[in-house]
XYZ file of C-alpha atoms in Angstrom:
382
model
C -0.051 -0.139 0.230
C 1.418 3.803 -0.817
C -0.604 4.507 2.030
C 0.435 3.508 5.553
C -1.590 5.275 8.711
C 1.373 4.755 11.019
C 3.845 5.800 9.169
C 6.622 8.408 11.280
C 6.871 10.456 9.585
C 2.959 11.190 7.983
C 2.081 11.468 12.373
C 4.706 13.531 12.801
C 3.319 15.869 10.023
C -0.004 15.201 11.560
C 0.896 16.656 14.755
C 2.855 19.823 12.998
C -0.038 20.451 10.948
C -3.330 20.150 13.460
C -1.842 21.272 16.829
C 1.370 23.659 15.640
C -0.006 25.342 19.321
C 0.415 22.716 21.284
C 3.470 21.655 19.852
C 4.928 25.032 20.047
C 3.294 25.581 23.730
C 5.270 22.489 24.806
C 8.731 23.907 23.720
C 7.925 26.338 26.020
C 7.897 24.945 28.522
C 10.661 23.539 30.162
C 12.500 22.091 33.930
C 15.024 25.344 33.815
C 12.776 28.223 32.484
C 14.005 30.941 35.387
C 17.301 30.120 34.929
C 19.324 33.186 33.383
C 15.859 35.111 33.815
C 15.739 34.319 37.644
C 18.507 32.215 38.901
C 17.098 32.164 42.672
C 14.047 31.160 41.836
C 13.780 27.738 43.548
C 15.893 29.237 46.221
C 13.384 32.000 47.015
C 10.499 29.773 47.319
C 11.814 26.787 49.103
C 13.097 29.651 51.746
C 9.167 30.520 52.013
C 7.099 27.643 51.749
C 10.168 26.701 54.258
C 9.413 29.124 57.164
C 5.428 29.473 56.646
C 5.047 25.568 57.107
C 7.263 26.047 59.757
C 4.798 28.534 61.415
C 1.475 27.419 60.206
C 1.486 23.623 59.503
C -2.062 23.601 57.685
C 0.411 25.359 54.875
C 0.683 22.530 52.676
C -2.593 20.908 52.776
C -3.974 24.497 51.998
C -1.633 24.651 49.266
C -2.131 21.922 47.431
C -6.001 22.632 47.027
C -5.305 25.833 46.410
C -3.251 24.296 43.340
C -5.455 21.511 42.365
C -8.717 23.986 42.312
C -7.133 25.937 40.616
C -5.672 24.207 37.610
C -9.134 21.609 37.033
C -11.151 24.998 36.339
C -9.174 27.114 33.769
C -6.287 25.486 33.372
C -3.255 26.103 35.601
C -2.858 29.533 35.513
C -3.571 30.999 38.819
C -6.647 32.564 37.891
C -7.727 30.790 41.048
C -5.915 34.418 43.034
C -7.854 37.104 41.587
C -9.558 39.310 43.733
C -13.214 40.053 43.528
C -13.733 43.710 42.196
C -16.131 45.946 41.664
C -16.565 44.473 37.897
C -16.012 40.777 38.264
C -16.935 38.107 41.909
C -13.573 35.919 41.179
C -13.387 32.171 41.531
C -11.973 32.546 44.988
C -15.414 33.609 46.270
C -17.353 30.565 44.576
C -19.019 28.551 48.122
C -16.570 25.898 47.299
C -13.617 27.924 47.606
C -14.542 30.023 49.981
C -13.467 27.496 52.642
C -9.711 27.036 51.534
C -7.007 28.409 54.025
C -6.323 31.581 54.401
C -2.257 31.091 54.686
C -2.668 28.769 50.754
C -3.069 32.157 49.757
C -0.983 34.207 52.017
C 2.123 31.813 51.197
C 2.193 32.482 47.662
C 1.733 36.645 48.416
C 4.962 36.069 49.688
C 7.311 34.390 47.194
C 5.800 36.868 44.960
C 7.425 39.594 46.804
C 10.392 38.426 46.848
C 11.104 37.766 43.462
C 9.620 41.309 42.035
C 12.323 42.287 44.548
C 14.844 39.786 43.006
C 13.639 39.614 39.420
C 10.611 42.122 38.414
C 7.709 40.778 35.588
C 9.692 37.410 35.122
C 8.079 34.760 37.537
C 4.116 34.146 36.773
C 1.593 33.492 39.861
C 0.809 30.219 38.031
C 4.463 29.311 38.537
C 4.976 29.910 42.320
C 2.027 28.274 43.182
C 3.060 25.307 41.268
C 6.179 25.429 42.571
C 4.939 26.044 46.113
C 2.733 22.860 46.126
C 5.589 20.849 44.521
C 7.579 22.085 47.675
C 5.251 21.474 50.584
C 4.472 18.126 49.632
C 8.675 16.588 49.694
C 8.996 18.983 52.674
C 5.771 17.205 54.822
C 6.795 13.593 53.466
C 5.613 12.878 50.386
C 7.315 12.953 46.824
C 9.243 15.268 44.822
C 8.650 15.099 41.302
C 9.578 17.325 38.852
C 7.229 20.494 37.254
C 7.933 22.088 34.092
C 7.658 26.208 34.363
C 7.158 28.845 31.739
C 2.697 29.105 32.515
C 1.879 32.492 32.161
C -1.278 33.959 33.714
C -4.773 33.643 32.796
C -6.757 36.203 32.146
C -10.169 35.382 32.745
C -11.796 34.524 36.653
C -15.049 34.241 36.946
C -17.669 31.975 39.933
C -20.167 31.892 37.833
C -17.871 29.225 35.880
C -16.959 27.565 39.029
C -20.268 25.010 38.799
C -19.335 21.608 37.285
C -15.371 21.530 37.502
C -15.342 20.364 41.539
C -16.018 17.257 43.395
C -18.001 17.237 45.517
C -18.399 15.194 48.903
C -21.921 14.298 47.884
C -21.642 12.942 44.014
C -21.432 9.668 44.015
C -18.662 7.292 42.563
C -20.111 7.308 39.538
C -20.255 11.079 38.370
C -16.751 11.814 39.785
C -15.861 9.312 38.050
C -17.379 10.823 35.255
C -15.927 14.075 35.995
C -11.704 12.960 36.006
C -12.554 11.218 32.885
C -13.462 15.062 31.096
C -10.123 15.858 32.902
C -8.029 13.226 31.016
C -7.201 11.412 34.208
C -8.589 8.178 34.958
C -9.419 5.937 37.515
C -6.364 5.222 39.045
C -4.958 8.867 39.162
C -9.138 9.271 40.785
C -7.940 7.363 44.022
C -3.763 8.825 43.515
C -4.768 11.888 44.145
C -7.139 11.315 46.214
C -3.958 10.652 49.097
C -4.175 13.512 48.924
C -5.828 13.159 52.100
C -2.980 12.157 53.962
C -2.801 15.446 54.878
C -5.431 18.601 55.603
C -9.418 18.706 57.366
C -12.367 18.946 56.009
C -15.656 20.818 58.658
C -17.971 18.649 59.943
C -21.085 20.104 58.151
C -19.054 17.786 55.009
C -19.277 14.678 56.430
C -22.328 15.335 58.223
C -24.378 13.083 56.847
C -22.975 9.824 57.772
C -22.506 11.461 61.911
C -26.250 12.272 62.454
C -29.872 10.729 60.693
C -28.152 9.046 58.440
C -30.717 6.532 57.493
C -34.130 5.158 59.443
C -32.441 2.013 60.575
C -28.729 3.518 60.963
C -28.468 6.984 62.632
C -24.748 6.884 61.645
C -23.062 5.867 58.844
C -22.350 1.993 59.764
C -19.550 2.142 57.160
C -17.822 4.522 59.917
C -15.566 2.997 62.829
C -17.860 3.098 65.980
C -15.642 4.690 68.118
C -14.514 7.347 65.286
C -17.794 7.678 64.681
C -18.753 9.021 68.139
C -15.721 10.924 68.148
C -16.847 13.221 65.164
C -20.250 12.739 66.927
C -19.640 14.541 69.937
C -16.833 17.006 67.982
C -19.223 18.219 65.190
C -22.590 17.697 67.956
C -22.266 21.803 67.608
C -21.645 22.066 63.325
C -24.589 23.484 62.846
C -24.250 27.226 64.598
C -20.551 26.631 64.167
C -19.264 26.367 61.342
C -15.488 26.575 61.819
C -15.383 23.074 63.614
C -13.495 20.173 61.025
C -11.332 17.134 61.231
C -8.348 15.746 59.894
C -8.958 13.841 57.351
C -5.612 11.035 57.752
C -7.008 10.606 61.963
C -3.800 8.962 62.675
C -1.223 11.418 60.828
C -2.582 15.074 59.807
C 0.420 16.448 59.087
C 2.588 14.093 57.470
C 2.162 12.900 53.579
C 2.191 8.462 53.271
C 0.347 6.219 52.534
C -2.205 6.035 56.193
C -4.962 7.468 54.103
C -5.275 3.909 52.549
C -4.917 1.930 55.500
C -7.518 4.602 57.336
C -10.740 3.650 54.643
C -9.478 -0.507 54.854
C -10.388 0.512 58.584
C -13.617 2.138 58.125
C -11.356 5.539 59.218
C -12.127 7.335 56.187
C -14.203 10.791 56.819
C -15.839 11.897 53.409
C -18.498 9.690 52.694
C -16.158 9.845 48.684
C -13.754 8.127 50.058
C -14.866 5.740 51.842
C -16.410 4.665 48.641
C -12.889 4.171 47.176
C -12.998 1.824 49.345
C -15.892 -0.638 48.149
C -16.129 0.551 45.173
C -14.947 -2.570 42.719
C -13.297 0.254 39.824
C -11.410 2.033 42.926
C -11.003 -1.116 45.190
C -8.297 -2.626 44.207
C -6.162 1.649 43.877
C -6.613 1.602 47.443
C -5.538 -1.584 48.666
C -2.526 -1.549 46.276
C -1.111 2.140 47.158
C -2.249 0.868 51.811
C 0.256 -2.272 50.611
C 2.795 0.039 48.960
C 4.208 3.304 49.991
C 6.407 3.721 47.372
C 4.085 3.096 44.098
C 1.661 5.431 45.928
C 4.329 8.373 45.176
C 5.304 7.447 42.220
C 2.081 7.514 41.148
C 0.176 10.794 42.795
C 3.783 12.506 40.853
C 2.791 11.660 38.479
C -0.923 12.273 37.658
C 0.239 15.876 39.937
C 3.055 16.127 37.008
C -0.492 15.827 34.572
C -2.187 18.205 36.717
C -0.216 20.687 36.341
C -0.240 20.757 32.287
C -3.726 21.359 32.278
C -4.894 24.506 29.883
C -2.044 25.547 29.800
C -1.273 29.279 29.125
C 1.264 30.785 27.187
C 3.048 33.684 24.621
C -0.191 36.117 24.117
C -3.075 33.923 26.291
C -1.800 35.397 29.230
C 0.426 38.008 30.897
C 3.061 37.661 34.256
C 0.348 39.311 36.673
C 2.245 42.347 38.754
C 1.042 40.633 41.958
C -0.905 37.309 41.999
C -4.686 39.171 42.994
C -4.961 41.700 40.363
C -4.691 41.252 36.764
C -2.478 44.076 35.259
C -5.259 45.841 33.916
C -8.295 46.067 36.363
C -10.773 45.663 33.658
C -9.692 42.227 32.048
C -12.568 41.411 29.488
C -14.188 38.467 30.982
C -14.620 35.930 27.672
C -13.673 32.850 26.570
C -12.053 33.838 23.171
C -8.651 32.113 24.194
C -8.291 28.870 23.675
C -5.355 27.527 26.149
C -3.240 24.312 25.609
C -3.539 20.872 27.515
C -0.177 20.237 27.522
C -0.401 16.390 29.143
C 1.926 14.395 26.578
C 0.303 11.606 26.989
C -4.331 12.302 27.548
C -6.254 9.627 28.374
C -10.148 8.971 28.175
C -10.347 6.125 30.754
C -12.236 6.988 33.601
C -11.325 9.190 37.193
C -10.634 11.850 39.025
C -8.767 12.890 42.339
C -11.641 14.698 45.329
C -11.505 17.340 46.603
C -8.511 17.905 48.071
C -8.491 19.042 51.621
C -11.432 20.522 52.744
C -10.195 23.230 55.317
C -11.385 26.411 57.202
C -11.418 30.174 56.025
C -8.118 30.804 58.856
C -5.788 28.627 60.284
C -7.428 30.027 63.498
C -10.183 26.999 63.080
C -8.411 24.011 63.818
C -9.106 20.520 63.353
C -9.488 18.035 66.638
C -7.828 15.676 66.328
C -9.387 12.499 67.204
C -6.329 10.561 69.057
C -6.110 12.966 72.356
C -8.693 14.565 74.519
C -7.939 17.778 73.654
C -7.954 20.801 69.978
C -4.577 20.855 67.862
C -3.044 23.561 67.081
C -2.002 24.015 63.651
C -0.516 27.592 63.260
């Protein structure tokens, strides 16, 4: 045959003709993007996240959640950092994002301020957020994964665009799998990324239905460990009048990024209904069991999944900007249009099921401390 559908040359030409922007954008992101323009980039990020995490141990979970929520909507473009103004209600003021602790935003602001003094107008807020999340995961015991830099900051941030892009705690596992499948993340990615719940904490209202009037035959969810359920009921007894009450997602090692989250699921110690669903659904349970038994495999797969997330709808060139400050566009009245088509730079888009959980539900500020159910007193995390 004169035409071979598997010809490398034809395949290459097809990619060049059909996806020139994607190829060009991918080339603009590199691991050493700032080596010449801002050589102290990594040093400054490392120093500031270390100082912040030591001062406020909830920072790692806050930044990881902030990073994930930023990427899954408009892409990894720091649109979630934009503050609302009289012209626009921004993403961060959508109901699902208002509970992200201020510590996540604060550490990005500190890094940006230091970098603007060192190399003004060079480093994007999107790259700062990506690097901060990576460093903090590693600092609290998790894997160190490589990142490519060169993202531009987005020009759109709208609260009315948020609904339908994030996993909710009242979703079924099938709904979450379908949601993440739409982002080219697999079922295995879903479970690996859900492991981010090994740090962070959730408000009582996110899991209260499992504790009070669960069904006509059971006061509490029978899937919960009995002693764990009793402790949570005491903690959350007044959650309707004190909405700041919260509990650690991982009751055993809440400040350490490890695989005990998965072991907890096997023992009825999963906090959220969506956590528990991972260990009961036949599509996700094999990966829960795998990661519960093999922390190295969990770290490997988490690193690969979060790398894919970090390349979602990345903006480069004219599709973005390098903001002077992370909470505001360079021009006050940025046109809130959807004409720019950012590129998804994942090398292997996956047409499979998946989705990480809405990682690390957390109170609005770090003064609301989650309850460690292994003790009889509140934990001070700030």
